[in-house]
Amino acid sequence: MRTWIGTTCFLLLTSLAIAQDYRKHLYTRPSVPSREVLNRLNLRLNWRTRIPMRSKRDGIHSCQLAPIYDLKKKKWVMQLLVQTRFGLIVAVDGETGRQIWRTRVGNPYQVTEGLGFNFETVVAIREGFLYGLSRKTGEMLWKIVMKGTPATAPILSDEYIYLAVSTRQVAAYLLPSKRVPETKLAWEYSTLYPIESKLLLSRTQLLVPSVRGALLMLRKDISKLNDRLTTEDVLLAPPGLHPNDGIAYIGSKDSYVYARVVEKRIYVPGKPLVTGWRYSAGAPVTRSPVVTDEDVFVTADKKGLARVRRNAMNADEMSKYLIDRGLASASRVAALKKAILDNARDKTLPIDPRSILRGLQQQRVLTEDQIDNINWLGGEPVWRQPKADRVIAVNPKFVYATDRRGYLVILDRRRGTLLTRYNIRNWVFPVTNEYTDRLYLTAHDGLLVSLHDREYRQPVQMKLPLLPKFLLPKPKKK
């Protein structure tokens, strides 16, 4: 019975993915948008480069964003790791388009999964072997026999390689270091549920999604289950994650997105409080939620794209929300905020949004039911655009997405209004960028371009990547 349910879930997930992304396998030869087109879209061509291809049989297997911290410049820089069907791996500078290195791994046309990477190593899978490459030069560092058949791409922490193998097992391999000179199997964990979605990594947890609607939370260093998060139905796409805040966003076939805390967080006055919530999308959630520092973008079947508030509102956002919806007048809210500040012991601390709601309730402006309907802790829908389907980049003014036909649609980020559209159907491999405002488009002929809004000459960071150990604040000695 369990086997039948697992097979049914897998077939459902596979058929839906094929229906949505069938164009991803088409061979096309797109041209770079002209200056007139870019001006109409208010975009600028940042760079273009071409990944070497052997023939029309060759093509892009995966194109992954790999942010890395530059210690000299003391800032995050973007790299793209491109893997071709032939087996070539190319590291591309995300800001200049310069190809940093190129390395072919394994026998031709044996690529089955995406790449894993951390700040020092890139890991590729070929015919039962794990290959480790230098992130800096592309040089081959090591090669080991892998136990089992991989079900997903590997994911790397500072010390381990994590793999889902044989659909119901997670394996962790130690990365070579001064303490451990050779790569070896560290631990294994068997699950009751089939694993079909990519693994996720937060600060202390390895997150293992199952198509049956469960998200397992394993410790990163040992084979131990910390917790299990469940939904009411199967998962049609991998969860989204904000790794530093420790929040997973799980979209389910039951039409809900569940925001679940996977890391312990401490409330800091003045900073947004991110906590768990549940958002109703109105239809099965068919794509992985796209997560930025401020928003979660949710795609529901035949309902389009929705922008959902990720963070808790601060006092100013709460005031604007109440005024815009006619729940309280601007003069009443301003007087209440002044009274709260006058009665505060420490006037340097920001106003707690809870005190605004309590004050308006005491003044009988808001009822308890109205307060309950304000999702100020997150999960509040900002807008829905039925003509958009998949987010590929976001900046402070606009949301760049594709529709179900493969057209680029540009939306007003504040209101969700569709501003313009452009045919990018020949760019069959757009890359979703959660980290910066840059658009990356590629196709199987090897052409790769980067676009950005004309106003933002420098990359705008929309989400902070998972911080490595050397960037984390050191604990104070007692």
Coordinates of C-alpha atoms in Angstrom, one line a residue:
M1 CA 0.0 0.0 0.0
R2 CA 2.8 2.4 0.9
T3 CA 4.6 1.6 -2.3
W4 CA 1.5 2.3 -4.3
I5 CA 0.9 5.7 -2.6
G6 CA 4.5 6.7 -3.1
T7 CA 4.4 5.7 -6.8
T8 CA 1.2 7.7 -7.3
C9 CA 2.6 10.8 -5.6
F10 CA 5.8 10.5 -7.7
L11 CA 3.8 10.2 -11.0
L12 CA 1.6 13.1 -10.0
L13 CA 4.7 15.3 -9.3
T14 CA 6.4 14.2 -12.5
S15 CA 3.4 14.7 -14.8
L16 CA 2.8 18.2 -13.4
A17 CA 6.4 19.2 -13.8
I18 CA 6.4 18.0 -17.4
A19 CA 3.3 19.9 -18.2
Q20 CA 4.7 23.1 -16.8
D21 CA 8.3 22.9 -18.0
Y22 CA 8.2 20.9 -21.2
R23 CA 9.8 23.8 -23.1
K24 CA 13.0 23.4 -21.0
H25 CA 14.1 20.5 -23.2
L26 CA 13.6 22.3 -26.6
Y27 CA 16.7 23.3 -28.6
T28 CA 16.5 27.0 -29.6
R29 CA 18.8 29.7 -30.8
P30 CA 17.6 33.0 -29.3
S31 CA 19.0 36.4 -30.1
V32 CA 19.9 39.0 -27.6
P33 CA 17.1 41.6 -27.1
S34 CA 17.7 44.8 -29.2
R35 CA 18.4 48.1 -27.6
E36 CA 14.9 49.3 -28.6
V37 CA 13.3 46.3 -26.8
L38 CA 15.5 46.8 -23.7
N39 CA 14.6 50.5 -23.6
R40 CA 10.9 49.6 -23.7
L41 CA 11.3 47.1 -20.9
N42 CA 13.5 49.6 -18.9
L43 CA 16.3 47.0 -18.9
R44 CA 20.0 47.1 -19.7
L45 CA 22.2 44.3 -21.0
N46 CA 24.7 43.6 -18.3
W47 CA 26.7 40.9 -20.2
R48 CA 26.5 37.9 -22.5
T49 CA 28.6 34.8 -22.8
R50 CA 28.4 31.5 -24.6
I51 CA 28.9 28.1 -23.0
P52 CA 30.7 25.7 -25.4
M53 CA 28.4 23.0 -26.8
R54 CA 29.4 19.9 -28.8
S55 CA 26.3 19.5 -30.9
K56 CA 22.5 19.9 -30.8
R57 CA 22.4 16.8 -28.7
D58 CA 24.3 18.8 -26.0
G59 CA 22.6 21.5 -24.0
I60 CA 22.2 23.0 -20.5
H61 CA 21.5 20.4 -17.8
S62 CA 21.6 22.8 -14.9
C63 CA 22.4 26.5 -14.2
Q64 CA 22.7 27.2 -10.5
L65 CA 23.3 30.5 -8.6
A66 CA 26.2 30.1 -6.3
P67 CA 26.8 33.2 -4.2
I68 CA 30.2 33.4 -2.5
Y69 CA 31.7 35.9 0.0
D70 CA 34.7 37.9 -1.3
L71 CA 37.0 38.4 1.7
K72 CA 39.0 41.2 -0.1
K73 CA 35.9 43.2 -1.1
K74 CA 34.0 42.2 2.0
K75 CA 30.8 41.6 0.1
W76 CA 28.8 38.8 -1.5
V77 CA 29.4 38.2 -5.2
M78 CA 27.4 36.0 -7.5
Q79 CA 28.7 33.1 -9.5
L80 CA 26.8 30.8 -11.9
L81 CA 27.7 27.1 -12.1
V82 CA 26.6 25.8 -15.5
Q83 CA 26.6 22.1 -16.2
T84 CA 26.0 20.7 -19.8
R85 CA 24.6 17.4 -20.8
F86 CA 28.0 16.5 -22.3
G87 CA 29.5 16.8 -18.8
L88 CA 31.2 20.2 -19.0
I89 CA 31.1 22.4 -15.8
V90 CA 31.7 26.1 -16.2
A91 CA 32.0 28.7 -13.4
V92 CA 30.8 32.2 -14.6
D93 CA 31.2 35.5 -12.8
G94 CA 27.6 36.8 -12.2
E95 CA 28.6 40.4 -12.7
T96 CA 30.9 40.4 -15.6
G97 CA 30.1 37.2 -17.5
R98 CA 33.7 36.1 -17.4
Q99 CA 34.2 32.3 -17.5
I100 CA 36.4 31.7 -14.5
W101 CA 37.1 28.0 -15.3
R102 CA 35.9 25.1 -17.3
T103 CA 36.3 21.4 -16.5
R104 CA 34.8 18.2 -18.0
V105 CA 33.9 15.5 -15.5
G106 CA 33.2 11.8 -16.2
N107 CA 32.1 10.2 -19.5
P108 CA 30.1 12.2 -22.0
Y109 CA 26.3 12.4 -21.6
Q110 CA 26.1 10.8 -18.2
V111 CA 24.8 13.8 -16.3
T112 CA 21.8 13.0 -14.2
E113 CA 21.7 15.5 -11.3
G114 CA 22.6 19.1 -10.5
L115 CA 25.8 20.2 -8.7
G116 CA 26.5 20.6 -5.0
F117 CA 28.8 23.3 -3.7
N118 CA 30.1 25.3 -0.8
F119 CA 32.7 28.1 -0.6
E120 CA 35.6 25.7 -1.4
T121 CA 34.3 22.7 -3.3
V122 CA 32.0 21.8 -6.2
V123 CA 30.6 18.2 -6.2
A124 CA 29.3 16.5 -9.4
I125 CA 27.7 13.0 -9.8
R126 CA 28.7 10.7 -12.6
E127 CA 27.9 7.0 -13.0
G128 CA 28.0 6.1 -9.3
F129 CA 31.0 8.4 -8.4
L130 CA 31.2 11.6 -6.6
Y131 CA 33.8 14.1 -8.1
G132 CA 35.1 17.0 -6.0
L133 CA 36.4 20.1 -7.8
S134 CA 38.1 23.2 -6.5
R135 CA 35.6 26.1 -6.4
K136 CA 38.5 28.5 -7.2
T137 CA 40.2 26.8 -10.1
G138 CA 38.0 23.8 -11.2
E139 CA 40.8 21.4 -10.5
M140 CA 39.9 17.8 -9.7
L141 CA 40.5 17.2 -6.0
W142 CA 39.1 13.7 -5.3
K143 CA 36.8 11.0 -6.6
I144 CA 35.0 8.4 -4.5
V145 CA 32.5 5.6 -5.1
M146 CA 29.0 6.6 -4.1
K147 CA 26.7 4.2 -2.2
G148 CA 23.3 3.8 -3.9
T149 CA 21.6 5.7 -6.7
P150 CA 21.1 9.4 -6.2
A151 CA 17.5 10.6 -6.1
T152 CA 18.4 14.4 -5.9
A153 CA 21.4 16.7 -6.4
P154 CA 23.9 16.8 -3.5
I155 CA 24.0 19.7 -1.1
L156 CA 27.1 20.8 0.9
S157 CA 27.8 22.3 4.3
D158 CA 31.2 23.3 5.5
E159 CA 32.0 19.8 6.5
Y160 CA 29.6 17.3 4.8
I161 CA 28.1 16.3 1.5
Y162 CA 24.4 15.2 1.8
L163 CA 22.7 12.9 -0.7
A164 CA 19.3 11.4 -1.0
V165 CA 19.9 7.9 -2.3
S166 CA 17.6 5.0 -3.2
T167 CA 14.5 7.4 -2.6
R168 CA 14.2 6.5 1.1
Q169 CA 17.7 7.1 2.5
V170 CA 19.9 10.1 3.3
A171 CA 23.7 9.7 3.3
A172 CA 26.3 12.1 4.7
Y173 CA 29.9 12.1 3.5
L174 CA 32.7 13.9 5.3
L175 CA 34.5 16.5 3.1
P176 CA 38.4 16.3 3.1
S177 CA 40.1 18.5 5.7
K178 CA 43.2 18.6 7.8
R179 CA 41.3 16.5 10.4
V180 CA 39.8 14.1 7.8
P181 CA 42.3 13.7 4.9
E182 CA 39.9 11.5 2.8
T183 CA 36.2 11.7 1.9
K184 CA 34.2 8.9 3.6
L185 CA 30.7 8.0 4.6
A186 CA 29.9 9.6 7.9
W187 CA 26.3 8.5 8.6
E188 CA 23.0 7.3 7.0
Y189 CA 19.4 7.8 7.8
S190 CA 16.4 5.8 6.5
T191 CA 13.0 7.5 6.1
L192 CA 9.5 6.1 5.9
Y193 CA 8.6 8.5 3.1
P194 CA 10.0 8.6 -0.5
I195 CA 12.4 11.5 -1.2
E196 CA 11.8 13.2 -4.6
S197 CA 12.5 16.8 -3.9
K198 CA 15.9 18.5 -3.4
L199 CA 17.4 18.7 0.1
L200 CA 17.7 22.0 2.0
L201 CA 20.2 23.3 4.5
S202 CA 19.7 25.8 7.3
R203 CA 22.2 26.8 10.0
T204 CA 21.9 23.6 12.1
Q205 CA 19.4 21.4 10.2
L206 CA 19.3 19.3 7.1
L207 CA 15.7 19.5 5.7
V208 CA 14.4 16.4 3.9
P209 CA 11.1 17.0 2.0
S210 CA 8.9 14.1 1.0
V211 CA 6.2 14.2 -1.7
R212 CA 3.8 12.8 0.9
G213 CA 3.7 16.2 2.7
A214 CA 6.3 15.8 5.4
L215 CA 9.5 17.8 6.0
L216 CA 12.0 15.9 8.1
M217 CA 14.5 17.9 10.2
L218 CA 17.8 16.1 10.7
R219 CA 20.8 17.2 12.6
K220 CA 23.7 18.1 10.2
D221 CA 26.4 16.3 12.1
I222 CA 24.7 13.0 13.2
S223 CA 21.9 10.7 12.1
K224 CA 19.2 12.0 14.4
L225 CA 15.7 13.2 13.6
N226 CA 14.9 16.5 15.4
D227 CA 11.4 17.0 14.2
R228 CA 8.9 16.3 11.5
L229 CA 6.7 18.9 9.9
T230 CA 3.6 17.7 8.1
T231 CA 0.9 19.2 5.7
E232 CA -2.5 18.0 4.8
D233 CA -1.6 16.7 1.4
V234 CA 1.3 15.8 -0.9
L235 CA 4.0 18.3 -2.0
L236 CA 4.0 19.2 -5.8
A237 CA 7.2 21.2 -5.5
P238 CA 10.2 21.6 -3.2
P239 CA 9.8 24.0 -0.2
G240 CA 11.3 27.4 -0.1
L241 CA 13.7 28.5 2.6
H242 CA 15.2 31.5 4.3
P243 CA 18.2 29.8 5.7
N244 CA 19.5 32.6 8.1
D245 CA 16.0 33.2 9.6
G246 CA 15.4 29.5 9.8
I247 CA 11.9 29.5 8.2
A248 CA 10.8 26.9 5.6
Y249 CA 7.8 27.7 3.3
I250 CA 6.1 24.5 2.3
G251 CA 3.6 24.7 -0.5
S252 CA 1.1 21.8 -0.6
K253 CA -1.5 20.3 -2.9
D254 CA -4.0 21.2 -0.1
S255 CA -3.7 24.8 -1.4
Y256 CA -1.9 26.1 1.6
V257 CA 1.6 27.5 2.1
Y258 CA 2.9 26.6 5.6
A259 CA 5.6 28.9 7.1
R260 CA 7.4 26.7 9.7
V261 CA 10.2 27.6 12.0
V262 CA 13.2 25.2 11.7
E263 CA 15.7 27.2 13.7
K264 CA 15.5 28.9 17.1
R265 CA 15.3 32.7 16.9
I266 CA 15.6 35.5 19.4
Y267 CA 13.4 38.6 19.1
V268 CA 15.5 41.7 18.7
P269 CA 13.6 45.0 19.2
G270 CA 13.4 47.0 16.0
K271 CA 13.9 44.0 13.7
P272 CA 11.1 42.2 11.9
L273 CA 9.8 39.2 13.8
V274 CA 9.5 36.2 11.5
T275 CA 7.3 33.4 12.7
G276 CA 5.1 30.6 11.5
W277 CA 1.9 31.2 9.6
R278 CA -0.4 29.6 7.0
Y279 CA -1.5 31.2 3.8
S280 CA -4.4 30.0 1.6
A281 CA -3.4 30.1 -2.1
G282 CA -6.9 29.0 -3.3
A283 CA -5.6 26.1 -5.4
P284 CA -2.7 23.5 -5.2
V285 CA 0.7 25.1 -5.0
T286 CA 2.5 24.0 -8.1
R287 CA 5.9 25.7 -7.8
S288 CA 8.5 26.1 -5.1
P289 CA 7.8 29.3 -3.1
V290 CA 10.3 32.0 -4.1
V291 CA 11.7 33.6 -0.9
T292 CA 13.3 37.0 -0.5
D293 CA 14.1 39.0 2.7
E294 CA 10.7 40.7 2.6
D295 CA 8.3 38.5 0.5
V296 CA 7.2 35.0 -0.4
F297 CA 6.0 34.6 -4.0
V298 CA 3.5 31.7 -4.4
T299 CA 2.2 30.1 -7.6
A300 CA -1.1 28.3 -7.4
D301 CA -2.6 26.2 -10.2
K302 CA -4.7 28.4 -12.6
K303 CA -4.7 31.2 -9.9
G304 CA -1.4 32.8 -10.9
L305 CA 1.2 34.4 -8.8
A306 CA 0.7 36.0 -5.3
R307 CA 3.0 38.2 -3.3
V308 CA 2.7 37.3 0.4
R309 CA 4.2 39.2 3.3
R310 CA 7.0 37.3 4.9
N311 CA 8.0 39.5 7.8
A312 CA 5.9 40.9 10.7
M313 CA 4.8 44.5 10.2
N314 CA 6.6 47.2 12.1
A315 CA 4.7 50.1 13.6
D316 CA 4.8 52.3 10.4
E317 CA 3.7 49.4 8.2
M318 CA 0.9 48.6 10.6
S319 CA -0.3 52.2 10.6
K320 CA -0.3 52.4 6.8
Y321 CA -2.1 49.1 6.6
L322 CA -4.9 50.2 8.9
I323 CA -5.3 53.6 7.2
D324 CA -5.2 52.2 3.6
R325 CA -8.0 49.7 4.4
G326 CA -10.1 52.2 6.2
L327 CA -9.9 50.5 9.6
A328 CA -8.7 53.6 11.4
S329 CA -8.2 57.3 10.5
A330 CA -4.7 58.8 10.0
S331 CA -5.3 61.3 12.8
R332 CA -6.4 58.7 15.3
V333 CA -3.4 56.4 14.5
A334 CA -1.0 59.3 14.8
A335 CA -2.5 60.4 18.2
L336 CA -2.3 56.8 19.5
K337 CA 1.4 56.5 18.5
K338 CA 2.2 59.8 20.2
A339 CA 0.5 58.6 23.3
I340 CA 2.4 55.3 23.3
L341 CA 5.7 57.1 22.9
D342 CA 4.8 59.6 25.7
N343 CA 4.1 56.7 28.1
A344 CA 7.1 54.6 27.1
R345 CA 10.0 54.2 29.6
D346 CA 12.6 54.0 26.9
K347 CA 11.7 56.3 24.1
T348 CA 14.5 55.1 21.8
L349 CA 12.9 51.7 21.3
P350 CA 10.5 51.3 18.3
I351 CA 6.8 51.1 18.9
D352 CA 5.5 47.6 19.2
P353 CA 2.7 47.0 16.6
R354 CA 0.8 45.0 19.2
S355 CA 0.3 48.2 21.3
I356 CA -1.3 50.0 18.3
L357 CA -3.8 47.1 17.9
R358 CA -4.5 47.0 21.7
G359 CA -5.0 50.8 21.8
L360 CA -7.5 50.8 18.9
Q361 CA -9.4 47.9 20.5
Q362 CA -9.6 49.8 23.8
Q363 CA -10.9 52.8 21.9
R364 CA -13.5 50.4 20.2
V365 CA -12.2 51.3 16.8
L366 CA -11.3 47.6 16.1
T367 CA -13.1 44.5 17.1
E368 CA -11.4 41.3 18.2
D369 CA -12.5 39.6 15.0
Q370 CA -10.9 42.4 12.9
I371 CA -7.6 42.0 14.8
D372 CA -7.7 38.3 14.2
N373 CA -8.0 38.8 10.5
I374 CA -4.9 41.0 10.3
N375 CA -2.0 38.7 9.5
W376 CA 0.6 41.1 10.8
L377 CA 3.0 38.4 11.8
G378 CA 3.3 37.3 8.1
G379 CA 1.1 35.5 5.7
E380 CA -0.8 38.6 4.6
P381 CA -1.4 38.6 0.8
V382 CA -0.3 41.8 -0.8
W383 CA -1.6 41.1 -4.3
R384 CA -2.3 38.3 -6.8
Q385 CA -1.6 38.5 -10.6
P386 CA -3.4 35.7 -12.5
K387 CA -1.3 36.3 -15.7
A388 CA 2.1 35.6 -14.0
D389 CA 3.4 32.1 -13.2
R390 CA 7.1 31.9 -12.3
V391 CA 9.3 34.5 -10.6
I392 CA 12.8 34.9 -12.0
A393 CA 14.0 38.1 -10.3
V394 CA 12.8 40.9 -8.0
N395 CA 14.1 44.4 -7.4
P396 CA 12.6 47.1 -5.1
K397 CA 10.3 48.4 -7.9
F398 CA 9.5 45.4 -10.1
V399 CA 8.8 41.7 -10.1
Y400 CA 10.1 39.8 -13.2
A401 CA 8.2 36.6 -14.0
T402 CA 7.2 34.4 -16.8
D403 CA 3.6 33.4 -17.7
R404 CA 2.4 30.0 -18.7
R405 CA 3.3 30.6 -22.4
G406 CA 6.9 31.6 -21.7
Y407 CA 6.5 35.4 -22.0
L408 CA 8.4 37.7 -19.7
V409 CA 5.9 39.8 -17.6
I410 CA 7.0 42.8 -15.6
L411 CA 4.9 43.6 -12.6
D412 CA 4.7 46.6 -10.3
R413 CA 6.1 45.1 -7.0
R414 CA 3.9 47.3 -4.8
R415 CA 0.5 46.7 -6.5
G416 CA 1.1 43.6 -8.7
T417 CA -0.1 45.5 -11.9
L418 CA 1.1 44.0 -15.2
L419 CA 3.1 46.7 -16.8
T420 CA 4.5 45.1 -20.0
R421 CA 5.4 41.7 -21.5
Y422 CA 8.0 40.4 -23.9
N423 CA 8.4 37.1 -25.8
I424 CA 11.3 35.1 -24.3
R425 CA 10.0 31.7 -25.3
N426 CA 13.3 30.9 -27.0
W427 CA 15.1 31.4 -23.7
V428 CA 13.9 28.1 -22.5
F429 CA 16.1 28.0 -19.4
P430 CA 15.4 31.1 -17.2
V431 CA 17.1 31.0 -13.8
T432 CA 15.2 32.0 -10.7
N433 CA 17.3 34.5 -8.7
E434 CA 16.2 34.9 -5.1
Y435 CA 19.5 36.7 -4.1
T436 CA 19.8 39.8 -6.3
D437 CA 17.9 41.8 -8.8
R438 CA 19.8 40.4 -11.9
L439 CA 17.9 38.4 -14.6
Y440 CA 19.7 35.4 -16.1
L441 CA 18.4 33.8 -19.3
T442 CA 20.0 30.9 -21.2
A443 CA 19.2 28.4 -23.9
H444 CA 20.6 25.0 -25.1
D445 CA 22.8 26.6 -27.8
G446 CA 24.9 27.9 -24.9
L447 CA 24.0 31.6 -25.0
L448 CA 23.8 33.1 -21.5
V449 CA 22.8 36.7 -20.8
S450 CA 22.4 38.9 -17.8
L451 CA 19.9 41.9 -17.6
H452 CA 19.0 44.4 -15.0
D453 CA 16.9 47.5 -14.4
R454 CA 18.5 50.7 -15.8
E455 CA 18.3 52.4 -12.4
Y456 CA 20.3 49.7 -10.6
R457 CA 23.8 49.6 -12.0
Q458 CA 25.1 47.7 -8.9
P459 CA 23.4 44.5 -7.8
V460 CA 20.6 44.9 -5.3
Q461 CA 20.7 42.2 -2.7
M462 CA 17.2 40.8 -2.1
K463 CA 18.1 37.9 0.1
L464 CA 21.2 37.2 2.2
P465 CA 22.7 33.7 1.5
L466 CA 23.4 31.2 4.3
L467 CA 26.3 32.6 6.3
P468 CA 29.3 30.4 6.6
K469 CA 31.0 29.8 9.9
F470 CA 33.7 32.4 9.5
L471 CA 31.1 35.1 9.0
L472 CA 29.0 34.2 12.1
P473 CA 29.5 36.3 15.2
K474 CA 31.6 34.6 17.7
P475 CA 29.9 33.8 21.1
K476 CA 31.0 35.9 24.0
K477 CA 33.2 34.3 26.6
K478 CA 31.6 34.1 30.0

